[in-house]
């Protein structure tokens, strides 16, 4: 059920007053004297979080306790200064007017921070995966979640919905799994997404991974409310408050209208500019995910990220060990890779894109070239092309769509797709 919603006309954004009105209508007075936890994204997602943080704190001023937890998944934890910056407050404000509000990190790899809600057995995994089931999927999935989240009277999820490479559309219960879950759910969902492939997943609402996430969310007995955001530019074009299924469904429908750019012809070269909020290739790879469906076979995506110098703070060791490859590369030699975390293998296939193996030779559909601070030697080791970012003249890429060349100034959120 939707408790409150607001949608802007195409080309416009919701005003601050409209956002506040929608939040008040959906949340005000519903959590009196309760302990409430709000789940929020980290800095790798676009949304006006500083404004929303202050607004939610004000609307929920009658709660007994209000804390915010960053649903990191496996992203690195944020230090105190970064937490303050994320929600737009100073250290002084945190110590004074916001001293009653907690700012917490999720810890996916700390066993003592997690608790199990049960297990998804193999039969259910097969049913969820359907045609995408493969023996490389785990026989069972332990549904582990941050146990601190279950100590609250109510959980509020506050986050944006965009086309997403693993789950179809982000947001909603994804902030529980994998947002504040353990490694089993993180690895299983991402590998199932890899088996379904980016092109067969991204921008599609009903996907196997979304079904697995919702199956796990059914085990969460804590009451849930979703504040689902549809972000355009620096503001909101949609805001939905309600149960996590209804609010996410509405947000995904609107995201499909606002975040998918349909093109008449595929491009053979793309300069896909990864914004600074993607500070490692683990997230910067979105500059490939969102473009692959609109690139011709044999074409090239250049991920232009002159600021980027890290593959992954958490998973770099494994990524350098296996490199970036198409899905059949791993499945055809599974015994060699079965001990690599499935989430890492999934990331590898997502960045490398679709393709086939022919006579033992890997043939990706799209060439991926990295123009960043990651060296040419490292790119070769990772099985990626290299381009010196200092040699990139951005102006030379602009306004050449008629030639099959596309320039994307802020890649990672808008999905480009070829019209049927």
Short mmCIF file of N, CA and C in Angstrom, two decimals, residues 106-244:
data_model
loop_
_atom_site.label_atom_id
_atom_site.label_comp_id
_atom_site.label_asym_id
_atom_site.label_seq_id
_atom_site.Cartn_x
_atom_site.Cartn_y
_atom_site.Cartn_z
N UNK A 106 27.37 -0.65 8.04
CA UNK A 106 27.16 -2.10 8.01
C UNK A 106 28.52 -2.79 7.94
N UNK A 107 28.62 -3.97 8.54
CA UNK A 107 29.87 -4.73 8.53
C UNK A 107 29.58 -6.14 8.01
N UNK A 108 29.68 -6.32 6.71
CA UNK A 108 29.29 -7.57 6.06
C UNK A 108 30.21 -8.73 6.41
N UNK A 109 31.49 -8.41 6.73
CA UNK A 109 32.47 -9.47 6.95
C UNK A 109 32.84 -9.64 8.43
N UNK A 110 32.00 -9.16 9.33
CA UNK A 110 32.20 -9.33 10.77
C UNK A 110 31.15 -10.30 11.29
N UNK A 111 31.51 -11.57 11.49
CA UNK A 111 30.51 -12.59 11.87
C UNK A 111 29.70 -12.20 13.10
N UNK A 112 30.34 -11.55 14.08
CA UNK A 112 29.62 -11.20 15.31
C UNK A 112 28.57 -10.13 15.08
N UNK A 113 28.64 -9.42 13.95
CA UNK A 113 27.65 -8.37 13.65
C UNK A 113 26.43 -8.91 12.94
N UNK A 114 26.43 -10.20 12.60
CA UNK A 114 25.39 -10.77 11.77
C UNK A 114 24.60 -11.84 12.53
N UNK A 115 23.39 -12.07 12.07
CA UNK A 115 22.57 -13.17 12.58
C UNK A 115 21.84 -13.81 11.41
N UNK A 116 21.48 -15.09 11.56
CA UNK A 116 20.83 -15.82 10.47
C UNK A 116 19.32 -15.80 10.63
N UNK A 117 18.62 -15.61 9.51
CA UNK A 117 17.16 -15.67 9.48
C UNK A 117 16.67 -16.98 8.90
N UNK A 118 17.60 -17.90 8.66
CA UNK A 118 17.25 -19.17 8.05
C UNK A 118 18.02 -19.39 6.76
N UNK A 119 17.59 -20.36 6.01
CA UNK A 119 18.33 -20.79 4.82
C UNK A 119 17.39 -20.88 3.62
N UNK A 120 17.86 -20.41 2.46
CA UNK A 120 17.18 -20.70 1.20
C UNK A 120 17.75 -22.00 0.68
N UNK A 121 16.92 -23.05 0.65
CA UNK A 121 17.39 -24.37 0.24
C UNK A 121 17.51 -24.46 -1.28
N UNK A 122 18.19 -25.53 -1.73
CA UNK A 122 18.48 -25.67 -3.15
C UNK A 122 17.22 -25.71 -4.01
N UNK A 123 16.17 -26.38 -3.53
CA UNK A 123 14.95 -26.44 -4.33
C UNK A 123 14.37 -25.05 -4.58
N UNK A 124 14.41 -24.20 -3.54
CA UNK A 124 13.90 -22.84 -3.71
C UNK A 124 14.81 -22.03 -4.61
N UNK A 125 16.13 -22.25 -4.49
CA UNK A 125 17.08 -21.55 -5.37
C UNK A 125 16.80 -21.92 -6.83
N UNK A 126 16.58 -23.20 -7.08
CA UNK A 126 16.29 -23.64 -8.45
C UNK A 126 15.00 -23.03 -8.97
N UNK A 127 13.99 -22.98 -8.09
CA UNK A 127 12.71 -22.40 -8.50
C UNK A 127 12.86 -20.93 -8.83
N UNK A 128 13.61 -20.19 -8.00
CA UNK A 128 13.82 -18.77 -8.22
C UNK A 128 14.63 -18.52 -9.49
N UNK A 129 15.69 -19.30 -9.66
CA UNK A 129 16.60 -19.09 -10.80
C UNK A 129 15.96 -19.47 -12.12
N UNK A 130 15.08 -20.48 -12.09
CA UNK A 130 14.43 -20.89 -13.33
C UNK A 130 15.43 -21.31 -14.39
N UNK A 131 15.28 -20.77 -15.58
CA UNK A 131 16.15 -21.13 -16.70
C UNK A 131 17.59 -20.68 -16.47
N UNK A 132 17.82 -19.80 -15.51
CA UNK A 132 19.18 -19.31 -15.23
C UNK A 132 19.92 -20.18 -14.21
N UNK A 133 19.27 -21.23 -13.70
CA UNK A 133 19.96 -22.06 -12.71
C UNK A 133 21.16 -22.74 -13.32
N UNK A 134 22.22 -22.83 -12.53
CA UNK A 134 23.45 -23.51 -12.95
C UNK A 134 24.07 -24.14 -11.71
N UNK A 135 24.75 -25.23 -11.89
CA UNK A 135 25.33 -25.96 -10.75
C UNK A 135 26.38 -25.15 -10.01
N UNK A 136 26.85 -24.05 -10.59
CA UNK A 136 27.81 -23.19 -9.90
C UNK A 136 27.15 -22.37 -8.79
N UNK A 137 25.82 -22.28 -8.80
CA UNK A 137 25.12 -21.61 -7.70
C UNK A 137 25.26 -22.44 -6.43
N UNK A 138 25.26 -21.79 -5.26
CA UNK A 138 25.38 -22.56 -4.02
C UNK A 138 24.19 -23.47 -3.79
N UNK A 139 24.43 -24.57 -3.06
CA UNK A 139 23.36 -25.51 -2.75
C UNK A 139 22.35 -24.92 -1.77
N UNK A 140 22.81 -24.00 -0.95
CA UNK A 140 21.93 -23.30 -0.03
C UNK A 140 22.51 -21.94 0.27
N UNK A 141 21.66 -21.03 0.71
CA UNK A 141 22.09 -19.67 1.01
C UNK A 141 21.66 -19.32 2.43
N UNK A 142 22.63 -19.03 3.27
CA UNK A 142 22.35 -18.61 4.64
C UNK A 142 21.94 -17.14 4.61
N UNK A 143 20.72 -16.85 5.05
CA UNK A 143 20.20 -15.48 5.01
C UNK A 143 20.68 -14.76 6.26
N UNK A 144 21.89 -14.25 6.19
CA UNK A 144 22.46 -13.53 7.33
C UNK A 144 22.28 -12.03 7.12
N UNK A 145 21.96 -11.35 8.20
CA UNK A 145 21.65 -9.93 8.15
C UNK A 145 22.27 -9.25 9.37
N UNK A 146 22.52 -7.97 9.26
CA UNK A 146 23.06 -7.22 10.40
C UNK A 146 22.09 -7.32 11.58
N UNK A 147 22.55 -7.96 12.66
CA UNK A 147 21.62 -8.24 13.76
C UNK A 147 21.19 -6.98 14.49
N UNK A 148 21.99 -5.91 14.41
CA UNK A 148 21.59 -4.66 15.06
C UNK A 148 20.30 -4.12 14.46
N UNK A 149 20.11 -4.36 13.15
CA UNK A 149 18.91 -3.84 12.48
C UNK A 149 17.64 -4.44 13.04
N UNK A 150 17.72 -5.65 13.57
CA UNK A 150 16.53 -6.34 14.06
C UNK A 150 16.17 -5.93 15.49
N UNK A 151 17.00 -5.09 16.10
CA UNK A 151 16.74 -4.65 17.47
C UNK A 151 15.85 -3.41 17.52
N UNK A 152 15.47 -2.90 16.36
CA UNK A 152 14.63 -1.70 16.29
C UNK A 152 13.16 -2.09 16.14
N UNK A 153 12.28 -1.17 16.49
CA UNK A 153 10.85 -1.41 16.34
C UNK A 153 10.40 -1.31 14.89
N UNK A 154 11.16 -0.55 14.10
CA UNK A 154 10.78 -0.33 12.70
C UNK A 154 12.02 -0.02 11.88
N UNK A 155 12.04 -0.51 10.65
CA UNK A 155 13.13 -0.22 9.71
C UNK A 155 12.56 0.60 8.56
N UNK A 156 13.18 1.74 8.29
CA UNK A 156 12.83 2.57 7.15
C UNK A 156 13.96 2.46 6.13
N UNK A 157 13.63 2.19 4.90
CA UNK A 157 14.61 2.17 3.82
C UNK A 157 14.46 3.46 3.03
N UNK A 158 15.54 4.20 2.90
CA UNK A 158 15.54 5.49 2.19
C UNK A 158 16.59 5.42 1.10
N UNK A 159 16.15 5.29 -0.15
CA UNK A 159 17.14 5.19 -1.22
C UNK A 159 16.54 5.31 -2.60
N UNK A 160 17.40 5.56 -3.60
CA UNK A 160 16.93 5.75 -4.97
C UNK A 160 16.74 4.45 -5.72
N UNK A 161 15.99 4.51 -6.79
CA UNK A 161 15.78 3.39 -7.71
C UNK A 161 16.29 3.79 -9.09
N UNK A 162 17.22 2.99 -9.59
CA UNK A 162 17.77 3.16 -10.94
C UNK A 162 17.80 1.80 -11.63
N UNK A 163 17.91 1.76 -12.96
CA UNK A 163 18.21 0.50 -13.62
C UNK A 163 19.49 -0.09 -13.03
N UNK A 164 19.49 -1.39 -12.77
CA UNK A 164 20.62 -2.00 -12.07
C UNK A 164 21.03 -3.31 -12.74
N UNK A 165 22.34 -3.51 -12.84
CA UNK A 165 22.91 -4.62 -13.59
C UNK A 165 22.69 -5.98 -12.95
N UNK A 166 22.52 -6.05 -11.64
CA UNK A 166 22.37 -7.33 -10.95
C UNK A 166 20.91 -7.69 -10.71
N UNK A 167 20.12 -6.68 -10.31
CA UNK A 167 18.78 -6.96 -9.83
C UNK A 167 17.68 -6.44 -10.76
N UNK A 168 18.04 -5.70 -11.80
CA UNK A 168 17.06 -5.13 -12.74
C UNK A 168 16.81 -3.67 -12.48
N UNK A 169 16.25 -3.38 -11.30
CA UNK A 169 16.13 -2.01 -10.79
C UNK A 169 16.57 -2.04 -9.33
N UNK A 170 17.34 -1.06 -8.94
CA UNK A 170 17.85 -1.01 -7.57
C UNK A 170 16.77 -0.53 -6.61
N UNK A 171 17.14 -0.39 -5.35
CA UNK A 171 16.24 0.14 -4.35
C UNK A 171 15.41 -0.92 -3.66
N UNK A 172 14.53 -0.46 -2.77
CA UNK A 172 13.65 -1.37 -2.05
C UNK A 172 14.41 -2.32 -1.15
N UNK A 173 13.98 -3.58 -1.15
CA UNK A 173 14.57 -4.58 -0.26
C UNK A 173 16.02 -4.89 -0.58
N UNK A 174 16.54 -4.36 -1.69
CA UNK A 174 17.98 -4.51 -1.97
C UNK A 174 18.81 -3.85 -0.86
N UNK A 175 18.23 -2.91 -0.13
CA UNK A 175 18.96 -2.30 0.98
C UNK A 175 19.10 -3.25 2.17
N UNK A 176 18.30 -4.32 2.17
CA UNK A 176 18.46 -5.39 3.16
C UNK A 176 19.42 -6.45 2.64
N UNK A 177 19.16 -6.91 1.43
CA UNK A 177 19.96 -7.95 0.79
C UNK A 177 20.30 -7.51 -0.62
N UNK A 178 21.54 -7.18 -0.89
CA UNK A 178 22.74 -7.38 -0.09
C UNK A 178 23.14 -6.22 0.82
N UNK A 179 22.34 -5.16 0.90
CA UNK A 179 22.75 -3.93 1.59
C UNK A 179 23.31 -4.12 2.98
N UNK A 180 22.58 -4.88 3.83
CA UNK A 180 23.07 -5.11 5.20
C UNK A 180 23.12 -6.61 5.48
N UNK A 181 23.48 -7.38 4.48
CA UNK A 181 23.51 -8.83 4.64
C UNK A 181 24.93 -9.35 4.73
N UNK A 182 25.04 -10.67 4.91
CA UNK A 182 26.33 -11.34 4.95
C UNK A 182 26.76 -11.78 3.57
N UNK A 183 27.93 -12.43 3.53
CA UNK A 183 28.56 -12.79 2.26
C UNK A 183 27.72 -13.77 1.44
N UNK A 184 27.02 -14.71 2.09
CA UNK A 184 26.26 -15.71 1.34
C UNK A 184 25.24 -15.07 0.40
N UNK A 185 24.44 -14.15 0.94
CA UNK A 185 23.43 -13.49 0.12
C UNK A 185 24.08 -12.59 -0.94
N UNK A 186 25.15 -11.91 -0.56
CA UNK A 186 25.84 -11.03 -1.50
C UNK A 186 26.35 -11.83 -2.70
N UNK A 187 27.03 -12.94 -2.41
CA UNK A 187 27.61 -13.74 -3.48
C UNK A 187 26.53 -14.43 -4.33
N UNK A 188 25.53 -14.98 -3.66
CA UNK A 188 24.49 -15.72 -4.41
C UNK A 188 23.69 -14.80 -5.32
N UNK A 189 23.29 -13.64 -4.82
CA UNK A 189 22.50 -12.73 -5.66
C UNK A 189 23.31 -12.22 -6.84
N UNK A 190 24.56 -11.88 -6.59
CA UNK A 190 25.37 -11.33 -7.69
C UNK A 190 25.69 -12.41 -8.74
N UNK A 191 25.94 -13.63 -8.29
CA UNK A 191 26.24 -14.68 -9.27
C UNK A 191 25.00 -15.07 -10.06
N UNK A 192 23.85 -15.10 -9.41
CA UNK A 192 22.61 -15.35 -10.14
C UNK A 192 22.39 -14.26 -11.18
N UNK A 193 22.70 -13.00 -10.83
CA UNK A 193 22.61 -11.91 -11.79
C UNK A 193 23.57 -12.10 -12.95
N UNK A 194 24.76 -12.62 -12.66
CA UNK A 194 25.74 -12.87 -13.73
C UNK A 194 25.24 -13.95 -14.67
N UNK A 195 24.62 -15.00 -14.13
CA UNK A 195 24.10 -16.07 -14.97
C UNK A 195 22.97 -15.57 -15.87
N UNK A 196 22.20 -14.60 -15.39
CA UNK A 196 21.14 -14.01 -16.20
C UNK A 196 21.69 -12.98 -17.19
N UNK A 197 22.91 -12.46 -16.94
CA UNK A 197 23.63 -11.51 -17.78
C UNK A 197 23.06 -10.10 -17.67
N UNK A 198 23.92 -9.12 -17.84
CA UNK A 198 23.52 -7.72 -17.71
C UNK A 198 22.41 -7.37 -18.69
N UNK A 199 22.60 -7.73 -19.96
CA UNK A 199 21.64 -7.35 -20.99
C UNK A 199 20.27 -7.99 -20.72
N UNK A 200 20.27 -9.16 -20.08
CA UNK A 200 19.02 -9.83 -19.77
C UNK A 200 18.42 -9.43 -18.44
N UNK A 201 19.06 -8.48 -17.75
CA UNK A 201 18.64 -8.10 -16.40
C UNK A 201 18.37 -6.60 -16.26
N UNK A 202 19.29 -5.80 -16.72
CA UNK A 202 19.26 -4.37 -16.42
C UNK A 202 18.03 -3.69 -17.03
N UNK A 203 17.33 -2.92 -16.19
CA UNK A 203 16.13 -2.23 -16.66
C UNK A 203 14.91 -3.13 -16.79
N UNK A 204 14.98 -4.34 -16.20
CA UNK A 204 13.84 -5.27 -16.20
C UNK A 204 13.37 -5.41 -14.76
N UNK A 205 12.09 -5.24 -14.53
CA UNK A 205 11.59 -5.18 -13.16
C UNK A 205 11.55 -6.54 -12.48
N UNK A 206 11.02 -7.53 -13.16
CA UNK A 206 10.89 -8.86 -12.56
C UNK A 206 12.06 -9.74 -12.99
N UNK A 207 13.01 -9.92 -12.10
CA UNK A 207 14.21 -10.70 -12.40
C UNK A 207 14.39 -11.78 -11.33
N UNK A 208 15.17 -12.81 -11.61
CA UNK A 208 15.43 -13.84 -10.60
C UNK A 208 16.07 -13.28 -9.33
N UNK A 209 16.97 -12.32 -9.49
CA UNK A 209 17.63 -11.77 -8.31
C UNK A 209 16.64 -10.99 -7.45
N UNK A 210 15.77 -10.22 -8.08
CA UNK A 210 14.75 -9.52 -7.30
C UNK A 210 13.87 -10.52 -6.56
N UNK A 211 13.55 -11.64 -7.20
CA UNK A 211 12.74 -12.67 -6.54
C UNK A 211 13.48 -13.26 -5.34
N UNK A 212 14.79 -13.47 -5.46
CA UNK A 212 15.56 -14.00 -4.34
C UNK A 212 15.62 -13.00 -3.19
N UNK A 213 15.78 -11.72 -3.51
CA UNK A 213 15.81 -10.68 -2.49
C UNK A 213 14.48 -10.62 -1.75
N UNK A 214 13.39 -10.66 -2.48
CA UNK A 214 12.07 -10.60 -1.85
C UNK A 214 11.79 -11.86 -1.03
N UNK A 215 12.29 -13.01 -1.48
CA UNK A 215 12.13 -14.24 -0.70
C UNK A 215 12.86 -14.12 0.63
N UNK A 216 14.05 -13.53 0.61
CA UNK A 216 14.80 -13.33 1.85
C UNK A 216 14.12 -12.30 2.73
N UNK A 217 13.58 -11.25 2.12
CA UNK A 217 12.94 -10.17 2.89
C UNK A 217 11.71 -10.68 3.64
N UNK A 218 11.07 -11.72 3.12
CA UNK A 218 9.92 -12.29 3.81
C UNK A 218 10.30 -12.85 5.17
N UNK A 219 11.58 -13.19 5.35
CA UNK A 219 12.03 -13.73 6.63
C UNK A 219 12.29 -12.64 7.66
N UNK A 220 12.31 -11.39 7.22
CA UNK A 220 12.53 -10.27 8.14
C UNK A 220 11.19 -9.94 8.81
N UNK A 221 11.10 -10.15 10.09
CA UNK A 221 9.84 -9.94 10.80
C UNK A 221 9.66 -8.50 11.28
N UNK A 222 10.74 -7.73 11.28
CA UNK A 222 10.63 -6.31 11.67
C UNK A 222 9.77 -5.57 10.66
N UNK A 223 8.88 -4.68 11.12
CA UNK A 223 8.09 -3.87 10.18
C UNK A 223 8.99 -3.02 9.29
N UNK A 224 8.63 -2.91 8.02
CA UNK A 224 9.43 -2.18 7.04
C UNK A 224 8.60 -1.09 6.38
N UNK A 225 9.20 0.08 6.20
CA UNK A 225 8.61 1.14 5.39
C UNK A 225 9.66 1.60 4.39
N UNK A 226 9.26 1.76 3.15
CA UNK A 226 10.18 2.21 2.11
C UNK A 226 9.87 3.64 1.71
N UNK A 227 10.91 4.46 1.70
CA UNK A 227 10.85 5.79 1.09
C UNK A 227 11.65 5.67 -0.20
N UNK A 228 10.95 5.43 -1.30
CA UNK A 228 11.58 5.17 -2.59
C UNK A 228 11.71 6.45 -3.39
N UNK A 229 12.91 6.70 -3.87
CA UNK A 229 13.22 7.94 -4.58
C UNK A 229 13.50 7.67 -6.04
N UNK A 230 13.03 8.54 -6.91
CA UNK A 230 13.46 8.55 -8.30
C UNK A 230 14.20 9.85 -8.51
N UNK A 231 15.49 9.72 -8.77
CA UNK A 231 16.40 10.86 -8.82
C UNK A 231 16.66 11.25 -10.27
N UNK A 232 16.59 12.54 -10.54
CA UNK A 232 17.02 13.08 -11.83
C UNK A 232 17.89 14.30 -11.57
N UNK A 233 19.08 14.28 -12.12
CA UNK A 233 20.00 15.39 -11.86
C UNK A 233 20.31 15.48 -10.38
N UNK A 234 20.08 16.65 -9.80
CA UNK A 234 20.38 16.87 -8.39
C UNK A 234 19.13 16.84 -7.52
N UNK A 235 18.00 16.45 -8.11
CA UNK A 235 16.76 16.46 -7.34
C UNK A 235 15.94 15.21 -7.54
N UNK A 236 14.70 15.26 -7.12
CA UNK A 236 13.79 14.13 -7.21
C UNK A 236 12.67 14.41 -8.21
N UNK A 237 12.35 13.40 -9.00
CA UNK A 237 11.18 13.50 -9.86
C UNK A 237 10.07 12.59 -9.36
N UNK A 238 10.38 11.74 -8.38
CA UNK A 238 9.37 10.87 -7.81
C UNK A 238 9.71 10.51 -6.38
N UNK A 239 8.70 10.38 -5.55
CA UNK A 239 8.87 10.04 -4.14
C UNK A 239 7.67 9.20 -3.72
N UNK A 240 7.93 7.98 -3.22
CA UNK A 240 6.87 7.04 -2.86
C UNK A 240 7.13 6.51 -1.46
N UNK A 241 6.15 6.59 -0.60
CA UNK A 241 6.28 6.10 0.78
C UNK A 241 5.21 5.04 1.00
N UNK A 242 5.63 3.86 1.46
CA UNK A 242 4.68 2.78 1.70
C UNK A 242 5.39 1.49 2.04
N UNK A 243 4.69 0.36 1.91
CA UNK A 243 5.36 -0.92 2.14
C UNK A 243 6.42 -1.14 1.06
N UNK A 244 7.40 -1.98 1.36
CA UNK A 244 8.57 -2.03 0.46
C UNK A 244 8.24 -2.60 -0.91
#
